[in-house]
């Protein structure tokens, strides 16, 4: 992985949070989490991240320091008076489903994304999974982005469809999972659903399928990237945000949004996400290096090689 | 796909049946089905099949004629007095699950596989999904097979574990789906489960994952073959048998059981199975040609190509 001369950065807006995780392997209170946290930790493996989020007085400085060490800019992270957004959830024994036990928005309830002056120009933009109105707010503050990507979730697809459609009309790349795609397109078949959603705006659509890899649909057709078969999955929390962060980080690093960088990015993203689920919360991402990713990418290439 | 000079044949034992299929697209009574039928129709695309099964007086001669046209030998198909094995099932709207409405064993109840003299030497052997004791009976009648492969199902894994373990100790290749693997290994993680099952006998293990492709575990490590993303899935009945038939047909055609032929075979098998589910029962397989398979294999190669 060599950097392009014209490498860019990734502007990430999303949530930073504490997660109380109840996993088959045990309960883990107050794990650092949030869509922006996972995305920034993975994106910053490949390109500088510029973070826009809000945390409370109780959020650990160490997480912001780690992002700074990785060359990221966290001046857009507002530290507000009060507590950090907190989510509590319990996973099923097979980790395939989870139940939300509690959600405390805390300082996130009043979150109004404000981009520092230094954030407003160019770059790759990742609108993390937050209210579509806030995603639009961010877009209104960005000039000449290289690429605008968005994530979303069932909650907004069902409850804020109109605002979400406004967002879709303005994004180049939508990154969602297969169930979200089916819900958004109101079509069960993924190939047909992808065609329908691309008509809503995004020229490129990435469908995350967890252990089953990821699909890309764009003007060049369809592309499939497998996931690494894990011997032990510990915690799926944040894997989707990690995938999106790594994908956009890779695109920013390559400095151009062509079919090739997107396709390579899918392999990289599936691989970084496979590391994420190997430990609780952001723990694995915090120690992950580009060298680890390169090694697993090589193993992944061997996994699909016939000769 | 060019034939090797030392091409072999596939000996297939299994069920031939009528299926009463209740699909989201409608009800289709008395469709020709059965594990041996699906496997032989797909295997015979690549190598001669030698079929061992039992049918009743009501089974259509046309199906046997089609297999003969494809160069297969059906002298091992016994036509017994009475009715053919019949299965009735209803599929969920998403085709992901099905309920058995009725099972009439009929002539299959007394099935005792007897191999014609001409069947007893060499070849690739596919022990279709029947009672493990019957699978053992077939093995006792074969001399110097090139490869012995077996399929099975939850019913035998739960109810006839001991006999099944006897079979596993004597097969080179086990071809099952992911849920069957988990049940057999009593382990949820596929990679760990594969390791456990390979210790029971089969040096090679193929895990069928439907729309998610297939995994091969052997002495050379793991190999993954993706499935073709279908725009319309009509009927999953027999897709697993079709996969196994195509895989073994391909191996027989290449004439050697090496890592390469098995890996190529996985791509071929996933592709033939993707055709099978595009129409009801064996309809698509009955008209499928090697040319159709080659075209989709090329599309599949494009689907995973980065450049």
mmCIF file of C-alpha atoms in Angstrom, chain A:
data_model
loop_
_atom_site.group_PDB
_atom_site.id
_atom_site.type_symbol
_atom_site.label_atom_id
_atom_site.label_comp_id
_atom_site.label_asym_id
_atom_site.label_seq_id
_atom_site.Cartn_x
_atom_site.Cartn_y
_atom_site.Cartn_z
ATOM 1 C CA UNK A 1 0.000 0.000 0.000
ATOM 2 C CA UNK A 2 1.850 3.129 -1.181
ATOM 3 C CA UNK A 3 0.392 6.574 -0.819
ATOM 4 C CA UNK A 4 -0.607 8.526 -3.900
ATOM 5 C CA UNK A 5 1.038 11.924 -4.286
ATOM 6 C CA UNK A 6 -2.397 13.493 -4.165
ATOM 7 C CA UNK A 7 -3.623 11.761 -1.022
ATOM 8 C CA UNK A 8 -6.643 13.405 0.569
ATOM 9 C CA UNK A 9 -8.314 13.256 3.985
ATOM 10 C CA UNK A 10 -11.619 11.924 5.347
ATOM 11 C CA UNK A 11 -14.111 14.243 7.007
ATOM 12 C CA UNK A 12 -16.163 12.092 9.375
ATOM 13 C CA UNK A 13 -19.307 13.152 11.186
ATOM 14 C CA UNK A 14 -21.090 10.808 13.536
ATOM 15 C CA UNK A 15 -21.508 9.767 17.142
ATOM 16 C CA UNK A 16 -18.923 9.226 19.844
ATOM 17 C CA UNK A 17 -20.291 7.175 22.688
ATOM 18 C CA UNK A 18 -19.995 4.795 25.576
ATOM 19 C CA UNK A 19 -21.365 1.312 24.898
ATOM 20 C CA UNK A 20 -22.479 -1.054 27.656
ATOM 21 C CA UNK A 21 -21.973 -4.357 25.858
ATOM 22 C CA UNK A 22 -23.550 -7.621 26.995
ATOM 23 C CA UNK A 23 -21.826 -10.307 24.913
ATOM 24 C CA UNK A 24 -21.864 -14.112 25.081
ATOM 25 C CA UNK A 25 -18.306 -13.780 26.422
ATOM 26 C CA UNK A 26 -19.334 -11.406 29.219
ATOM 27 C CA UNK A 27 -20.499 -7.888 30.042
ATOM 28 C CA UNK A 28 -18.333 -4.903 29.194
ATOM 29 C CA UNK A 29 -19.599 -1.590 30.591
ATOM 30 C CA UNK A 30 -18.542 1.834 29.288
ATOM 31 C CA UNK A 31 -16.620 0.660 26.229
ATOM 32 C CA UNK A 32 -15.628 3.558 23.978
ATOM 33 C CA UNK A 33 -17.801 3.418 20.861
ATOM 34 C CA UNK A 34 -19.884 5.447 18.421
ATOM 35 C CA UNK A 35 -20.035 5.458 14.631
ATOM 36 C CA UNK A 36 -17.531 8.322 14.258
ATOM 37 C CA UNK A 37 -15.087 6.705 16.672
ATOM 38 C CA UNK A 38 -15.011 3.367 14.843
ATOM 39 C CA UNK A 39 -14.895 5.063 11.433
ATOM 40 C CA UNK A 40 -12.101 7.476 12.398
ATOM 41 C CA UNK A 41 -9.959 4.773 14.020
ATOM 42 C CA UNK A 42 -10.128 2.674 10.829
ATOM 43 C CA UNK A 43 -9.939 5.548 8.300
ATOM 44 C CA UNK A 44 -6.869 6.981 10.044
ATOM 45 C CA UNK A 45 -4.953 3.787 9.235
ATOM 46 C CA UNK A 46 -4.838 5.031 5.645
ATOM 47 C CA UNK A 47 -5.477 8.794 5.573
ATOM 48 C CA UNK A 48 -5.885 11.670 8.012
ATOM 49 C CA UNK A 49 -9.379 11.849 9.510
ATOM 50 C CA UNK A 50 -11.093 15.106 10.429
ATOM 51 C CA UNK A 51 -13.654 14.395 13.086
ATOM 52 C CA UNK A 52 -16.933 16.208 13.779
ATOM 53 C CA UNK A 53 -18.751 14.952 16.869
ATOM 54 C CA UNK A 54 -19.750 15.831 20.418
ATOM 55 C CA UNK A 55 -18.624 14.190 23.649
ATOM 56 C CA UNK A 56 -19.350 14.855 27.313
ATOM 57 C CA UNK A 57 -16.989 15.683 30.143
ATOM 58 C CA UNK A 58 -16.655 11.956 30.884
ATOM 59 C CA UNK A 59 -15.233 10.919 27.469
ATOM 60 C CA UNK A 60 -11.607 9.698 27.698
ATOM 61 C CA UNK A 61 -8.961 12.080 26.359
ATOM 62 C CA UNK A 62 -6.897 8.970 25.464
ATOM 63 C CA UNK A 63 -9.184 8.131 22.521
ATOM 64 C CA UNK A 64 -8.756 11.624 21.054
ATOM 65 C CA UNK A 65 -5.006 11.409 21.698
ATOM 66 C CA UNK A 66 -4.807 8.108 19.796
ATOM 67 C CA UNK A 67 -6.567 9.688 16.829
ATOM 68 C CA UNK A 68 -4.136 12.616 16.940
ATOM 69 C CA UNK A 69 -1.213 10.149 17.005
ATOM 70 C CA UNK A 70 -2.628 8.641 13.817
ATOM 71 C CA UNK A 71 -2.468 12.046 12.164
ATOM 72 C CA UNK A 72 -6.108 12.874 12.575
ATOM 73 C CA UNK A 73 -7.633 16.252 13.388
ATOM 74 C CA UNK A 74 -10.091 16.263 16.297
ATOM 75 C CA UNK A 75 -10.628 20.015 16.651
ATOM 76 C CA UNK A 76 -14.162 19.333 15.374
ATOM 77 C CA UNK A 77 -14.937 17.211 18.419
ATOM 78 C CA UNK A 78 -16.891 19.446 20.781
ATOM 79 C CA UNK A 79 -16.603 18.646 24.483
ATOM 80 C CA UNK A 80 -19.954 19.721 25.954
ATOM 81 C CA UNK A 81 -21.040 20.041 29.564
ATOM 82 C CA UNK A 82 -22.765 16.807 30.580
ATOM 83 C CA UNK A 83 -22.512 13.108 29.823
ATOM 84 C CA UNK A 84 -21.496 11.341 26.608
ATOM 85 C CA UNK A 85 -24.092 9.509 24.503
ATOM 86 C CA UNK A 86 -24.536 6.000 25.958
ATOM 87 C CA UNK A 87 -25.932 2.838 24.341
ATOM 88 C CA UNK A 88 -26.537 -0.477 26.086
ATOM 89 C CA UNK A 89 -27.228 -3.670 24.201
ATOM 90 C CA UNK A 90 -27.353 -7.428 24.605
ATOM 91 C CA UNK A 91 -26.226 -9.787 21.820
ATOM 92 C CA UNK A 92 -27.659 -13.235 21.086
ATOM 93 C CA UNK A 93 -25.373 -16.237 21.647
ATOM 94 C CA UNK A 94 -24.606 -16.469 17.922
ATOM 95 C CA UNK A 95 -23.988 -12.681 17.764
ATOM 96 C CA UNK A 96 -26.405 -12.590 14.810
ATOM 97 C CA UNK A 97 -28.928 -10.348 16.563
ATOM 98 C CA UNK A 98 -28.956 -7.823 19.389
ATOM 99 C CA UNK A 99 -31.444 -6.035 21.633
ATOM 100 C CA UNK A 100 -31.091 -2.416 22.707
ATOM 101 C CA UNK A 101 -31.425 -2.278 26.493
ATOM 102 C CA UNK A 102 -31.003 1.460 26.918
ATOM 103 C CA UNK A 103 -30.182 4.614 24.956
ATOM 104 C CA UNK A 104 -29.154 7.867 26.681
ATOM 105 C CA UNK A 105 -28.573 10.636 24.128
ATOM 106 C CA UNK A 106 -27.140 13.009 26.759
ATOM 107 C CA UNK A 107 -24.983 15.700 25.042
ATOM 108 C CA UNK A 108 -25.754 14.131 21.639
ATOM 109 C CA UNK A 109 -29.392 15.283 21.960
ATOM 110 C CA UNK A 110 -28.330 18.865 21.198
ATOM 111 C CA UNK A 111 -25.683 17.977 18.605
ATOM 112 C CA UNK A 112 -25.454 20.583 15.847
ATOM 113 C CA UNK A 113 -22.501 19.719 13.616
ATOM 114 C CA UNK A 114 -20.306 22.805 13.115
ATOM 115 C CA UNK A 115 -17.352 22.382 10.798
ATOM 116 C CA UNK A 116 -14.175 24.233 11.779
ATOM 117 C CA UNK A 117 -12.979 26.533 8.985
ATOM 118 C CA UNK A 118 -10.110 24.135 8.237
ATOM 119 C CA UNK A 119 -12.581 21.306 7.597
ATOM 120 C CA UNK A 120 -14.710 22.968 4.935
ATOM 121 C CA UNK A 121 -12.647 22.392 1.802
ATOM 122 C CA UNK A 122 -12.477 19.247 -0.328
ATOM 123 C CA UNK A 123 -11.657 15.822 0.999
ATOM 124 C CA UNK A 124 -13.671 12.671 1.186
ATOM 125 C CA UNK A 125 -16.805 13.108 3.296
ATOM 126 C CA UNK A 126 -18.323 10.322 5.373
ATOM 127 C CA UNK A 127 -21.744 11.180 6.745
ATOM 128 C CA UNK A 128 -22.006 8.650 9.563
ATOM 129 C CA UNK A 129 -25.247 7.133 10.740
ATOM 130 C CA UNK A 130 -26.990 10.164 12.320
ATOM 131 C CA UNK A 131 -30.268 12.018 11.633
ATOM 132 C CA UNK A 132 -30.513 12.799 7.883
ATOM 133 C CA UNK A 133 -31.189 16.487 8.739
ATOM 134 C CA UNK A 134 -27.808 16.638 10.492
ATOM 135 C CA UNK A 135 -26.201 14.927 7.496
ATOM 136 C CA UNK A 136 -27.680 17.652 5.253
ATOM 137 C CA UNK A 137 -26.438 20.292 7.709
ATOM 138 C CA UNK A 138 -22.900 18.994 7.285
ATOM 139 C CA UNK A 139 -23.201 18.907 3.485
ATOM 140 C CA UNK A 140 -24.257 22.561 3.483
ATOM 141 C CA UNK A 141 -20.938 23.434 5.150
ATOM 142 C CA UNK A 142 -18.607 21.523 2.773
ATOM 143 C CA UNK A 143 -17.129 22.945 -0.434
ATOM 144 C CA UNK A 144 -15.897 20.859 -3.409
ATOM 145 C CA UNK A 145 -15.653 17.464 -1.749
ATOM 146 C CA UNK A 146 -13.799 14.710 -3.638
ATOM 147 C CA UNK A 147 -16.559 12.249 -2.728
ATOM 148 C CA UNK A 148 -19.594 12.289 -0.451
ATOM 149 C CA UNK A 149 -20.472 8.995 1.208
ATOM 150 C CA UNK A 150 -23.276 8.277 3.654
ATOM 151 C CA UNK A 151 -24.366 5.541 6.004
ATOM 152 C CA UNK A 152 -27.800 5.231 7.578
ATOM 153 C CA UNK A 153 -29.937 2.751 9.540
ATOM 154 C CA UNK A 154 -33.418 1.222 9.735
ATOM 155 C CA UNK A 155 -34.479 3.856 12.278
ATOM 156 C CA UNK A 156 -34.036 6.703 9.738
ATOM 157 C CA UNK A 157 -35.198 4.659 6.739
ATOM 158 C CA UNK A 158 -38.514 3.989 8.486
ATOM 159 C CA UNK A 159 -38.912 7.236 10.442
ATOM 160 C CA UNK A 160 -37.221 9.957 8.347
ATOM 161 C CA UNK A 161 -37.600 8.685 4.817
ATOM 162 C CA UNK A 162 -38.209 12.127 3.275
ATOM 163 C CA UNK A 163 -35.110 13.720 4.799
ATOM 164 C CA UNK A 164 -33.120 10.611 3.934
ATOM 165 C CA UNK A 165 -34.188 10.856 0.278
ATOM 166 C CA UNK A 166 -32.875 14.453 0.280
ATOM 167 C CA UNK A 167 -29.536 13.113 1.510
ATOM 168 C CA UNK A 168 -29.460 10.302 -1.065
ATOM 169 C CA UNK A 169 -30.030 12.797 -3.878
ATOM 170 C CA UNK A 170 -26.800 14.509 -2.794
ATOM 171 C CA UNK A 171 -24.427 11.612 -2.071
ATOM 172 C CA UNK A 172 -22.077 9.822 -4.476
ATOM 173 C CA UNK A 173 -21.722 6.652 -2.421
ATOM 174 C CA UNK A 174 -24.155 4.970 -0.050
ATOM 175 C CA UNK A 175 -22.743 2.357 2.347
ATOM 176 C CA UNK A 176 -25.414 0.245 4.049
ATOM 177 C CA UNK A 177 -26.023 -3.364 5.021
ATOM 178 C CA UNK A 178 -28.244 -5.810 3.137
ATOM 179 C CA UNK A 179 -31.245 -5.515 5.469
ATOM 180 C CA UNK A 180 -31.124 -1.708 5.277
ATOM 181 C CA UNK A 181 -30.947 -1.931 1.484
ATOM 182 C CA UNK A 182 -34.033 -4.189 1.359
ATOM 183 C CA UNK A 183 -35.924 -1.822 3.661
ATOM 184 C CA UNK A 184 -34.884 1.286 1.722
ATOM 185 C CA UNK A 185 -35.695 -0.215 -1.700
ATOM 186 C CA UNK A 186 -38.789 -2.103 -0.468
ATOM 187 C CA UNK A 187 -37.402 -5.029 -2.509
ATOM 188 C CA UNK A 188 -35.984 -8.288 -1.139
ATOM 189 C CA UNK A 189 -33.668 -9.168 -4.019
ATOM 190 C CA UNK A 190 -30.350 -7.368 -3.471
ATOM 191 C CA UNK A 191 -29.498 -6.915 -7.160
ATOM 192 C CA UNK A 192 -32.893 -5.395 -7.971
ATOM 193 C CA UNK A 193 -32.847 -3.385 -4.721
ATOM 194 C CA UNK A 194 -29.430 -1.964 -5.619
ATOM 195 C CA UNK A 195 -30.750 -0.798 -8.988
ATOM 196 C CA UNK A 196 -33.694 0.936 -7.329
ATOM 197 C CA UNK A 197 -31.586 2.702 -4.699
ATOM 198 C CA UNK A 198 -29.021 3.918 -7.232
ATOM 199 C CA UNK A 199 -31.929 5.655 -8.995
ATOM 200 C CA UNK A 200 -32.444 7.683 -5.796
ATOM 201 C CA UNK A 201 -29.091 9.416 -6.224
ATOM 202 C CA UNK A 202 -25.955 7.509 -5.236
ATOM 203 C CA UNK A 203 -24.021 6.422 -8.338
ATOM 204 C CA UNK A 204 -22.175 3.911 -6.214
ATOM 205 C CA UNK A 205 -23.734 1.623 -3.643
ATOM 206 C CA UNK A 206 -21.843 -0.627 -1.232
ATOM 207 C CA UNK A 207 -23.787 -3.391 0.472
ATOM 208 C CA UNK A 208 -22.203 -4.676 3.684
ATOM 209 C CA UNK A 209 -22.933 -8.356 4.408
ATOM 210 C CA UNK A 210 -20.774 -8.952 7.477
ATOM 211 C CA UNK A 211 -19.148 -12.390 7.412
ATOM 212 C CA UNK A 212 -20.396 -12.747 3.833
ATOM 213 C CA UNK A 213 -18.322 -9.860 2.508
ATOM 214 C CA UNK A 214 -19.520 -6.850 0.550
ATOM 215 C CA UNK A 215 -20.975 -5.954 -2.833
ATOM 216 C CA UNK A 216 -20.374 -2.797 -4.858
ATOM 217 C CA UNK A 217 -22.819 -1.641 -7.510
ATOM 218 C CA UNK A 218 -21.700 1.206 -9.785
ATOM 219 C CA UNK A 219 -21.630 2.276 -13.445
ATOM 220 C CA UNK A 220 -19.081 -0.481 -14.131
ATOM 221 C CA UNK A 221 -21.483 -3.153 -12.889
ATOM 222 C CA UNK A 222 -21.225 -5.276 -9.760
ATOM 223 C CA UNK A 223 -18.152 -6.168 -7.706
ATOM 224 C CA UNK A 224 -17.878 -8.621 -4.834
ATOM 225 C CA UNK A 225 -15.269 -8.692 -2.047
ATOM 226 C CA UNK A 226 -15.251 -11.660 0.356
ATOM 227 C CA UNK A 227 -14.704 -11.417 4.099
ATOM 228 C CA UNK A 228 -11.987 -13.214 5.989
ATOM 229 C CA UNK A 229 -13.392 -16.392 7.655
ATOM 230 C CA UNK A 230 -12.799 -15.738 11.345
ATOM 231 C CA UNK A 231 -12.046 -18.442 13.878
ATOM 232 C CA UNK A 232 -13.460 -16.317 16.671
ATOM 233 C CA UNK A 233 -15.950 -13.467 16.508
ATOM 234 C CA UNK A 234 -16.193 -11.599 19.796
ATOM 235 C CA UNK A 235 -18.142 -8.379 19.222
ATOM 236 C CA UNK A 236 -19.763 -7.117 15.990
ATOM 237 C CA UNK A 237 -20.359 -3.645 17.459
ATOM 238 C CA UNK A 238 -19.061 -0.953 15.112
ATOM 239 C CA UNK A 239 -17.979 -3.348 12.365
ATOM 240 C CA UNK A 240 -20.147 -1.523 9.827
ATOM 241 C CA UNK A 241 -18.747 1.901 10.795
ATOM 242 C CA UNK A 242 -15.259 0.404 10.707
ATOM 243 C CA UNK A 243 -15.924 -0.914 7.205
ATOM 244 C CA UNK A 244 -17.101 2.513 5.985
ATOM 245 C CA UNK A 245 -14.186 4.320 7.636
ATOM 246 C CA UNK A 246 -11.597 1.995 6.107
ATOM 247 C CA UNK A 247 -13.212 2.188 2.667
ATOM 248 C CA UNK A 248 -13.239 5.993 2.647
ATOM 249 C CA UNK A 249 -9.794 6.132 4.241
ATOM 250 C CA UNK A 250 -8.470 3.968 1.426
ATOM 251 C CA UNK A 251 -10.152 6.086 -1.237
ATOM 252 C CA UNK A 252 -8.764 9.273 0.365
ATOM 253 C CA UNK A 253 -5.301 7.711 0.489
ATOM 254 C CA UNK A 254 -5.418 6.765 -3.197
ATOM 255 C CA UNK A 255 -6.491 10.355 -3.835
ATOM 256 C CA UNK A 256 -8.872 9.474 -6.653
ATOM 257 C CA UNK A 257 -12.364 8.043 -6.821
ATOM 258 C CA UNK A 258 -12.053 5.540 -9.633
ATOM 259 C CA UNK A 259 -13.454 2.024 -10.015
ATOM 260 C CA UNK A 260 -10.115 0.542 -8.997
ATOM 261 C CA UNK A 261 -9.671 2.431 -5.713
ATOM 262 C CA UNK A 262 -13.247 1.649 -4.715
ATOM 263 C CA UNK A 263 -12.774 -2.059 -5.478
ATOM 264 C CA UNK A 264 -9.461 -2.242 -3.636
ATOM 265 C CA UNK A 265 -11.132 -0.289 -0.843
ATOM 266 C CA UNK A 266 -13.807 -2.960 -0.471
ATOM 267 C CA UNK A 267 -11.159 -5.615 0.154
ATOM 268 C CA UNK A 268 -9.391 -3.352 2.644
ATOM 269 C CA UNK A 269 -12.649 -2.420 4.389
ATOM 270 C CA UNK A 270 -13.826 -6.038 4.749
ATOM 271 C CA UNK A 271 -10.413 -6.905 6.162
ATOM 272 C CA UNK A 272 -10.250 -4.073 8.712
ATOM 273 C CA UNK A 273 -13.821 -4.908 9.781
ATOM 274 C CA UNK A 274 -12.780 -8.538 10.306
ATOM 275 C CA UNK A 275 -10.199 -7.339 12.832
ATOM 276 C CA UNK A 276 -12.739 -5.098 14.561
ATOM 277 C CA UNK A 277 -14.998 -8.020 15.549
ATOM 278 C CA UNK A 278 -12.086 -9.989 17.049
ATOM 279 C CA UNK A 279 -12.178 -8.002 20.272
ATOM 280 C CA UNK A 280 -14.579 -5.908 22.365
ATOM 281 C CA UNK A 281 -15.567 -2.425 21.161
ATOM 282 C CA UNK A 282 -12.701 -0.408 19.697
ATOM 283 C CA UNK A 283 -9.981 -2.436 21.437
ATOM 284 C CA UNK A 284 -8.640 -4.243 18.362
ATOM 285 C CA UNK A 285 -8.822 -1.123 16.178
ATOM 286 C CA UNK A 286 -6.796 0.798 18.752
ATOM 287 C CA UNK A 287 -3.797 -1.510 18.341
ATOM 288 C CA UNK A 288 -4.258 -2.384 14.665
ATOM 289 C CA UNK A 289 -1.510 -1.408 12.210
ATOM 290 C CA UNK A 290 -1.419 -1.206 8.422
ATOM 291 C CA UNK A 291 0.991 -4.136 8.535
ATOM 292 C CA UNK A 292 -1.654 -6.371 10.135
ATOM 293 C CA UNK A 293 -4.104 -5.353 7.424
ATOM 294 C CA UNK A 294 -1.609 -6.064 4.632
ATOM 295 C CA UNK A 295 -0.896 -9.551 5.985
ATOM 296 C CA UNK A 296 -4.579 -10.466 6.148
ATOM 297 C CA UNK A 297 -5.171 -9.022 2.666
ATOM 298 C CA UNK A 298 -2.486 -11.385 1.372
ATOM 299 C CA UNK A 299 -4.124 -14.317 3.176
ATOM 300 C CA UNK A 300 -7.455 -13.258 1.670
ATOM 301 C CA UNK A 301 -5.898 -13.281 -1.813
ATOM 302 C CA UNK A 302 -4.690 -16.838 -1.173
ATOM 303 C CA UNK A 303 -8.182 -17.807 0.035
ATOM 304 C CA UNK A 304 -9.687 -17.124 -3.394
ATOM 305 C CA UNK A 305 -6.747 -18.173 -5.577
ATOM 306 C CA UNK A 306 -7.435 -21.300 -7.653
ATOM 307 C CA UNK A 307 -3.822 -22.074 -8.595
#
